Short mmCIF file of C-alpha atoms in Angstrom, two decimals:
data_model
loop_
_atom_site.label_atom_id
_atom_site.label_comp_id
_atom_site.label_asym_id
_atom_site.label_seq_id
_atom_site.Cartn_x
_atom_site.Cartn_y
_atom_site.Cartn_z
CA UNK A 1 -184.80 -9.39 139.04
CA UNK A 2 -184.46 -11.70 136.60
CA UNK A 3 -181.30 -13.04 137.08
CA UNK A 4 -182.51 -13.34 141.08
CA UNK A 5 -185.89 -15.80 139.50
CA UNK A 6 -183.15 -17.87 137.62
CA UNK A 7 -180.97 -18.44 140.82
CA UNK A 8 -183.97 -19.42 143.30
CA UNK A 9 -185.90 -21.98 140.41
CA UNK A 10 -182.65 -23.50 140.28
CA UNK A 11 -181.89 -23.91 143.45
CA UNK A 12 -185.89 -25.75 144.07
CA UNK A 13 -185.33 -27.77 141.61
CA UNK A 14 -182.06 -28.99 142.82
CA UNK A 15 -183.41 -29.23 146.34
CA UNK A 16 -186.11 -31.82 144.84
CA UNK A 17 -183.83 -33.94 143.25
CA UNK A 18 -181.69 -34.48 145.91
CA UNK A 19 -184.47 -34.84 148.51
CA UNK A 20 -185.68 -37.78 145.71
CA UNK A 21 -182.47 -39.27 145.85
CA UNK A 22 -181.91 -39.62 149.56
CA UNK A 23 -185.83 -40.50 150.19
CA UNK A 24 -185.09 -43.82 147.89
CA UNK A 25 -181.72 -45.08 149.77
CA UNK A 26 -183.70 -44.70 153.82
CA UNK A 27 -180.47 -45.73 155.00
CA UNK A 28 -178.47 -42.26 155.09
CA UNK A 29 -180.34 -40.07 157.66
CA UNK A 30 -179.72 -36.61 156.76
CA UNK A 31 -180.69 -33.49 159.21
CA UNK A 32 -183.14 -31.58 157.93
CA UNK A 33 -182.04 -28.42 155.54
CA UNK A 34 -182.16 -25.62 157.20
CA UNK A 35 -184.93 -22.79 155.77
CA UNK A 36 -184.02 -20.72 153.49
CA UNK A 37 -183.98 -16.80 154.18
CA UNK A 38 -186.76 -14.53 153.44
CA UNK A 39 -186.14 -12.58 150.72
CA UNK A 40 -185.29 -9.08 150.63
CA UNK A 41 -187.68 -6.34 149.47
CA UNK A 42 -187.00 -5.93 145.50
CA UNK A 43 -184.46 -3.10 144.56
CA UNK A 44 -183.84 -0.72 141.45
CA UNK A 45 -180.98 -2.04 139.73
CA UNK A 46 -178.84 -0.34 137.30
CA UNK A 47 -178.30 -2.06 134.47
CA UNK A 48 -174.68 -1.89 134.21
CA UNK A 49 -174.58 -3.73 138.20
CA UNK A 50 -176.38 -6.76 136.40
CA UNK A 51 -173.06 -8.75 135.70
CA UNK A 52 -171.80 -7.81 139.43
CA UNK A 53 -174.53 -9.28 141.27
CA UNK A 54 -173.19 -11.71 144.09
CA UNK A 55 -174.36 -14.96 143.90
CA UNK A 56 -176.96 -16.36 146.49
CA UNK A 57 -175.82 -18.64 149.24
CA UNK A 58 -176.44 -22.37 148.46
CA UNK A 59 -176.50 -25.24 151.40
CA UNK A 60 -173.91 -26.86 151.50
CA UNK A 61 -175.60 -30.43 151.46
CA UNK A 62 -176.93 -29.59 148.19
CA UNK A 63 -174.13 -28.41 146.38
CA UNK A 64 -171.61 -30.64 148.04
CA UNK A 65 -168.86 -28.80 148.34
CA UNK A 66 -168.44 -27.81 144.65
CA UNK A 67 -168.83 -24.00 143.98
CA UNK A 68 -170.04 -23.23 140.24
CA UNK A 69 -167.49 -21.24 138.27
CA UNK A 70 -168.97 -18.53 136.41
CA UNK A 71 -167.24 -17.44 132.87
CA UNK A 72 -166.10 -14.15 133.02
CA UNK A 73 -165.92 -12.50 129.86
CA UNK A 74 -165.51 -8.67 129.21
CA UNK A 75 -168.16 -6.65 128.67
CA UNK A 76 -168.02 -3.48 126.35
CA UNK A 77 -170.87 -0.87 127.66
CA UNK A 78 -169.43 1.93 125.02
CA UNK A 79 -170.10 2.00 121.80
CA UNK A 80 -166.96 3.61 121.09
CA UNK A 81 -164.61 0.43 121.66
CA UNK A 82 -163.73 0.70 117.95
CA UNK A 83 -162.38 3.91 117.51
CA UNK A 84 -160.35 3.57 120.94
CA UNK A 85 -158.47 0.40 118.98
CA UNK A 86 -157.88 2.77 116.19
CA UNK A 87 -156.29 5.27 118.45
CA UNK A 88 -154.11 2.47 119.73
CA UNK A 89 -153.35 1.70 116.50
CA UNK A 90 -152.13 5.22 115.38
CA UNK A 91 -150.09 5.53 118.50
CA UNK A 92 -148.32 2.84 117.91
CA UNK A 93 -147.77 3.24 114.30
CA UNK A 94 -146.39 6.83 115.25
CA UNK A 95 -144.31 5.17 118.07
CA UNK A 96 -142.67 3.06 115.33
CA UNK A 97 -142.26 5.61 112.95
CA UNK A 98 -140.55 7.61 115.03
CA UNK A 99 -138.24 4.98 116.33
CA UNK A 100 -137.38 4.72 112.73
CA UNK A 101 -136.37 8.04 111.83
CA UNK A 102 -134.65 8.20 115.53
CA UNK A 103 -132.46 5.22 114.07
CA UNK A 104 -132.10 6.75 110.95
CA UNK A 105 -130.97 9.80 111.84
CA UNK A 106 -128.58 8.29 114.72
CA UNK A 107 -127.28 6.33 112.02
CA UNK A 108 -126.39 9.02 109.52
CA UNK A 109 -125.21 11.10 112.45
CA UNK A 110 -122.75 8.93 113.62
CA UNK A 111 -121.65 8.14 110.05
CA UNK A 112 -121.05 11.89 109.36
CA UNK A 113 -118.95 12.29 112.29
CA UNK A 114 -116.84 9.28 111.34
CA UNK A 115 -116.61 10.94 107.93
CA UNK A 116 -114.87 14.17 109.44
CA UNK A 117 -113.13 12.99 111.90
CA UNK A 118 -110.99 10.15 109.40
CA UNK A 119 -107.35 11.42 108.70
CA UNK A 120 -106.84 10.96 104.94
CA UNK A 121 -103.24 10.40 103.59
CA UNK A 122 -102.00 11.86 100.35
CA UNK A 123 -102.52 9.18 98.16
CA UNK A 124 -105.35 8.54 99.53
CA UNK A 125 -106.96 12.39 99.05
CA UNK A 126 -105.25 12.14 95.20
CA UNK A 127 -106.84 9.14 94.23
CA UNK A 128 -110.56 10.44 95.82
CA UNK A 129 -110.24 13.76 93.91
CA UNK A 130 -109.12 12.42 90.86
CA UNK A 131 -111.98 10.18 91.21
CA UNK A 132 -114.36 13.39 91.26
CA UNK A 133 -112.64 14.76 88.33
CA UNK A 134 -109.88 17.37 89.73
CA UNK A 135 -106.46 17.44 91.00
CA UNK A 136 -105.00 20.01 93.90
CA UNK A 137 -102.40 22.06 92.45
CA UNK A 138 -101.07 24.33 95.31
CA UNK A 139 -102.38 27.51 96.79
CA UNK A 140 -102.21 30.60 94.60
CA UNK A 141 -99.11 33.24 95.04
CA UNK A 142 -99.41 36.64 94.68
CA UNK A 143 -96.87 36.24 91.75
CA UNK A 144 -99.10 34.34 89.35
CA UNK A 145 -101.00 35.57 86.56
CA UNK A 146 -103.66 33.46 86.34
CA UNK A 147 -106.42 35.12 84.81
CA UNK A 148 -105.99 36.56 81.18
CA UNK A 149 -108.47 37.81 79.26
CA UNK A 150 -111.15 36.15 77.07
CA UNK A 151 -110.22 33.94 74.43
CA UNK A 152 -112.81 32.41 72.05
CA UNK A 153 -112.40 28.44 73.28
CA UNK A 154 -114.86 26.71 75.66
CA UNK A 155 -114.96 23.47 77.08
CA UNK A 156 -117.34 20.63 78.38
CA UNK A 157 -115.91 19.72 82.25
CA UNK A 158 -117.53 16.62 84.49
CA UNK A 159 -117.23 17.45 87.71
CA UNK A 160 -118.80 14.43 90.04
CA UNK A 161 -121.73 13.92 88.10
CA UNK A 162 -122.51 17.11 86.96
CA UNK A 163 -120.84 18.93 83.17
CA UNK A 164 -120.54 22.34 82.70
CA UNK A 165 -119.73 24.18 79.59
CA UNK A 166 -117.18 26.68 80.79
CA UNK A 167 -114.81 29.29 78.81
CA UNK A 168 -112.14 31.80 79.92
CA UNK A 169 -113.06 33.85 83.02
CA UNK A 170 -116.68 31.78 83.74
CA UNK A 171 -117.76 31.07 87.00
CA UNK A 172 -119.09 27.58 88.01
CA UNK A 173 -120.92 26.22 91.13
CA UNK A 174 -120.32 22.98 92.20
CA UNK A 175 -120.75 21.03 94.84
CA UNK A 176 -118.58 21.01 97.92
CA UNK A 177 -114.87 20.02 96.73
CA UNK A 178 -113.07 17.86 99.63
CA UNK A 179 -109.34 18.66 100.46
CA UNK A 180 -109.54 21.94 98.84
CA UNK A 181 -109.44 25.26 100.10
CA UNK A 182 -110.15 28.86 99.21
CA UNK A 183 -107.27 30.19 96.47
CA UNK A 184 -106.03 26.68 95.82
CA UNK A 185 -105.43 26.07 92.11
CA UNK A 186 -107.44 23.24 90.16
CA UNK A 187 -106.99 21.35 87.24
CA UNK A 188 -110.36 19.87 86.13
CA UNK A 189 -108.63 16.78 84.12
CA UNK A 190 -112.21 15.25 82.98
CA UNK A 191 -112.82 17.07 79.90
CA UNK A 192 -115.59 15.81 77.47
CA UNK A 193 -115.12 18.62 74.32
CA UNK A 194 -112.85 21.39 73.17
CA UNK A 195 -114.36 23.90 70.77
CA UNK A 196 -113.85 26.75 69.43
CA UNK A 197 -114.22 29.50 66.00
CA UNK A 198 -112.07 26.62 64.00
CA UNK A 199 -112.51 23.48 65.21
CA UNK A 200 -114.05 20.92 67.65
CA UNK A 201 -112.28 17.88 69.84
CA UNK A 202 -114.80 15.24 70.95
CA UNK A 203 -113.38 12.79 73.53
CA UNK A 204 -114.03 9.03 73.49
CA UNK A 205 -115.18 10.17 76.67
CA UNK A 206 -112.31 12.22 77.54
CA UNK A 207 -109.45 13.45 76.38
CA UNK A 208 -106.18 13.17 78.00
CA UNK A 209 -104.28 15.53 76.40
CA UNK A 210 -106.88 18.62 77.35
CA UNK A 211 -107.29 20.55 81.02
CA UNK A 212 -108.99 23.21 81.97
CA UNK A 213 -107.38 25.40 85.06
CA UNK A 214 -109.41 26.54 87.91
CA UNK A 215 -109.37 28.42 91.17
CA UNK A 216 -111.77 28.25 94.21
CA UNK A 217 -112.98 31.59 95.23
CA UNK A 218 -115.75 30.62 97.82
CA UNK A 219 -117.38 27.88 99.86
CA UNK A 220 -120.73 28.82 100.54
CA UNK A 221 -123.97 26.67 101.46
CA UNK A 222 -127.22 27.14 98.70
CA UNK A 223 -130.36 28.26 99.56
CA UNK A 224 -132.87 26.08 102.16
CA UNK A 225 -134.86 23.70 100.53
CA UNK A 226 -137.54 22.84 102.51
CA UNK A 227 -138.63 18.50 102.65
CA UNK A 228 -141.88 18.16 104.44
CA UNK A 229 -142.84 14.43 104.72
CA UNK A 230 -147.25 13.79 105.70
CA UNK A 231 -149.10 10.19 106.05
CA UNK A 232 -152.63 11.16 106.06
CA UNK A 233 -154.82 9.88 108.68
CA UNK A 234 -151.76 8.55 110.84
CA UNK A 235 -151.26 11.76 112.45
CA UNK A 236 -147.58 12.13 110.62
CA UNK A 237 -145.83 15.20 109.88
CA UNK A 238 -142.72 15.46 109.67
CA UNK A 239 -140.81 19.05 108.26
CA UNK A 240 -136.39 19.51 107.39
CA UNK A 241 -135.04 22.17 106.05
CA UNK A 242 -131.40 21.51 103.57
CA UNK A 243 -129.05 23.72 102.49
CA UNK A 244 -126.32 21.81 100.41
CA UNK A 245 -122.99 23.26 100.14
CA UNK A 246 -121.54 24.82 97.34
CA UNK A 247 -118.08 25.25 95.95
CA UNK A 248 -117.00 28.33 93.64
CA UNK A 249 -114.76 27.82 90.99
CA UNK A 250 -113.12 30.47 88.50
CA UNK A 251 -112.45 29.03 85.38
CA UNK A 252 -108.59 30.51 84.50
CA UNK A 253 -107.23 28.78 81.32
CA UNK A 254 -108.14 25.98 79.03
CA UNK A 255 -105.23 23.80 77.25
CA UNK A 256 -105.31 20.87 74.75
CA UNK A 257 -106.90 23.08 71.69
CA UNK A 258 -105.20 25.24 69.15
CA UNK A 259 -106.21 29.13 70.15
CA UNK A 260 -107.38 31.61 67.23
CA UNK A 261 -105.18 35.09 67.38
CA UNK A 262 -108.17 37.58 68.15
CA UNK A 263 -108.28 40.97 66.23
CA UNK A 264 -107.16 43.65 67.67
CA UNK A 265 -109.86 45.79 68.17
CA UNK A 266 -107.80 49.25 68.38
CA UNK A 267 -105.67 48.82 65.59
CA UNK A 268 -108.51 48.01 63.13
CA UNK A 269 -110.63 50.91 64.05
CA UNK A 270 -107.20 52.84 63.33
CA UNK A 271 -106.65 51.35 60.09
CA UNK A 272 -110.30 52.01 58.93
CA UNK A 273 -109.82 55.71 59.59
CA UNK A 274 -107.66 56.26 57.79
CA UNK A 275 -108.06 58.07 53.84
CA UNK A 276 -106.47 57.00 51.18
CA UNK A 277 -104.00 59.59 49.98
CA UNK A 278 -104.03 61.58 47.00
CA UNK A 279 -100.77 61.43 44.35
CA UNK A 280 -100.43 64.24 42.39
CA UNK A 281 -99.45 62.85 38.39
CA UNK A 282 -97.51 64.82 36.13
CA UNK A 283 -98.83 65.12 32.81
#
């Protein structure tokens, strides 16, 4: 109703001034306007049909020809406009997110199956496992004797970037050896320190006169390790599960140190037994 008061003062007053304009120039002879309509009966309104009112027919003499423009701006009737935004927001943070680990993982994806699927020559699979710390022997034949028994020398192996103090008949995990297979003999060239019950080698960092000799007994994959990734109030979770793979090694001999004879356990036990014996003297 109020909006209805504004239109028709508006239009009266514009009425008067151009009735005051044409009564002082009583050359132009206009027709008279033509009445205006009755208005209609007043109506309940909703309040939210206030901005959608039409607006009310104007003669045409007094507006000559020019129809107002009216602004239209939006109007927010909720008082939830905010936290629709912040759903936006999240959405499209997720969106992004997502697209990031999708390219992520399609990256790494493709670059593991360009990994496997390279042919390696033999230099080329030499100079990456020497790199690593190991060189590829041959497989083992039912004709070697590898494994002997224990002897009191140890070692101090780098294998990639892990060491490992191993001795005669020890078993290491590592991780997954390339262009190696199960029963293939290793020598692990990368040694740090010799030791044993006499004396001690320290390399400056390795030696090169010392190996240790290994087989592989087993590839196997280690237990899952679960990586859960959350970004609180962002509606992100994200959960992987790992399992890295594993290479087993049998450690067979050790060379570059001097080896201390071990007692032998039967004999001395024997010799302990036995009673000194008794000489008769003649006096």
């Amino acid at each position: 109703m109020a909006n209805r008061r504004c239109l028709r003062t508006l239009t009266l007053t514009l009425t008067r001034h151009d009735s005051a304009v044409f009564s002082s120039t009583p050359s132009l002879q206009l027709p008279p306007p033509p009445p205006l309509p009755s208005p209609s009966p007043p109506k309940t309104l909703n309040h939210r049909h206030l901005y959608t009112l039409p607006l009310l027919s104007k003669p045409s003499h007094i507006l000559c020809n020019r129809q107002p423009t009216w602004p239209q701006h939006p109007r927010h009737f909720s008082s939830h406009s905010g936290d629709e935004n912040d759903d936006d927001e999240e959405e499209e943070v997720e969106d992004e997110n997502d697209d990031d680990d999708g390219e992520m993982g399609e990256g790494s994806d493709t670059e593991n199956v360009s990994a496997s699927n390279r042919v390696y020559s033999a230099e080329e699979k030499e100079r990456e496992a020497a790199a690593i710390g190991y060189k590829v022997v041959g497989p083992l034949q039912p004709s070697d004797r590898v494994f002997k028994p224990l002897e009191p020398v140890f070692a101090v192996v780098q294998i990639g970037s892990h060491q490992f103090k191993v001795s005669n008949g020890d078993c290491v995990y590592t991780e997954r050896l390339k262009f190696c297979e199960v029963n293939d003999k290793l020598i692990l060239n990368r040694v740090l320190l010799l030791g044993s019950t006499c004396q001690t080698i320290i390399g400056r960092p390795t030696l090169p006169d010392a190996a240790v000799h290994a087989v592989v007994e087993e590839h196997a994959l280690d237990a899952k390790v679960i990586i859960f990734k959350k970004k609180r109030r962002k509606n992100y979770r994200r959960t992987k599960g790992h399992r890295q793979e594993l290479t087993r090694l049998r450690i067979t001999d050790i060379q570059g140190i001097e080896k201390p004879e071990m007692p032998e356990v039967g004999k001395s036990e024997k010799a302990a037994s036995k009673k000194p014996l008794k000489v008769a003297v003649a006096t």
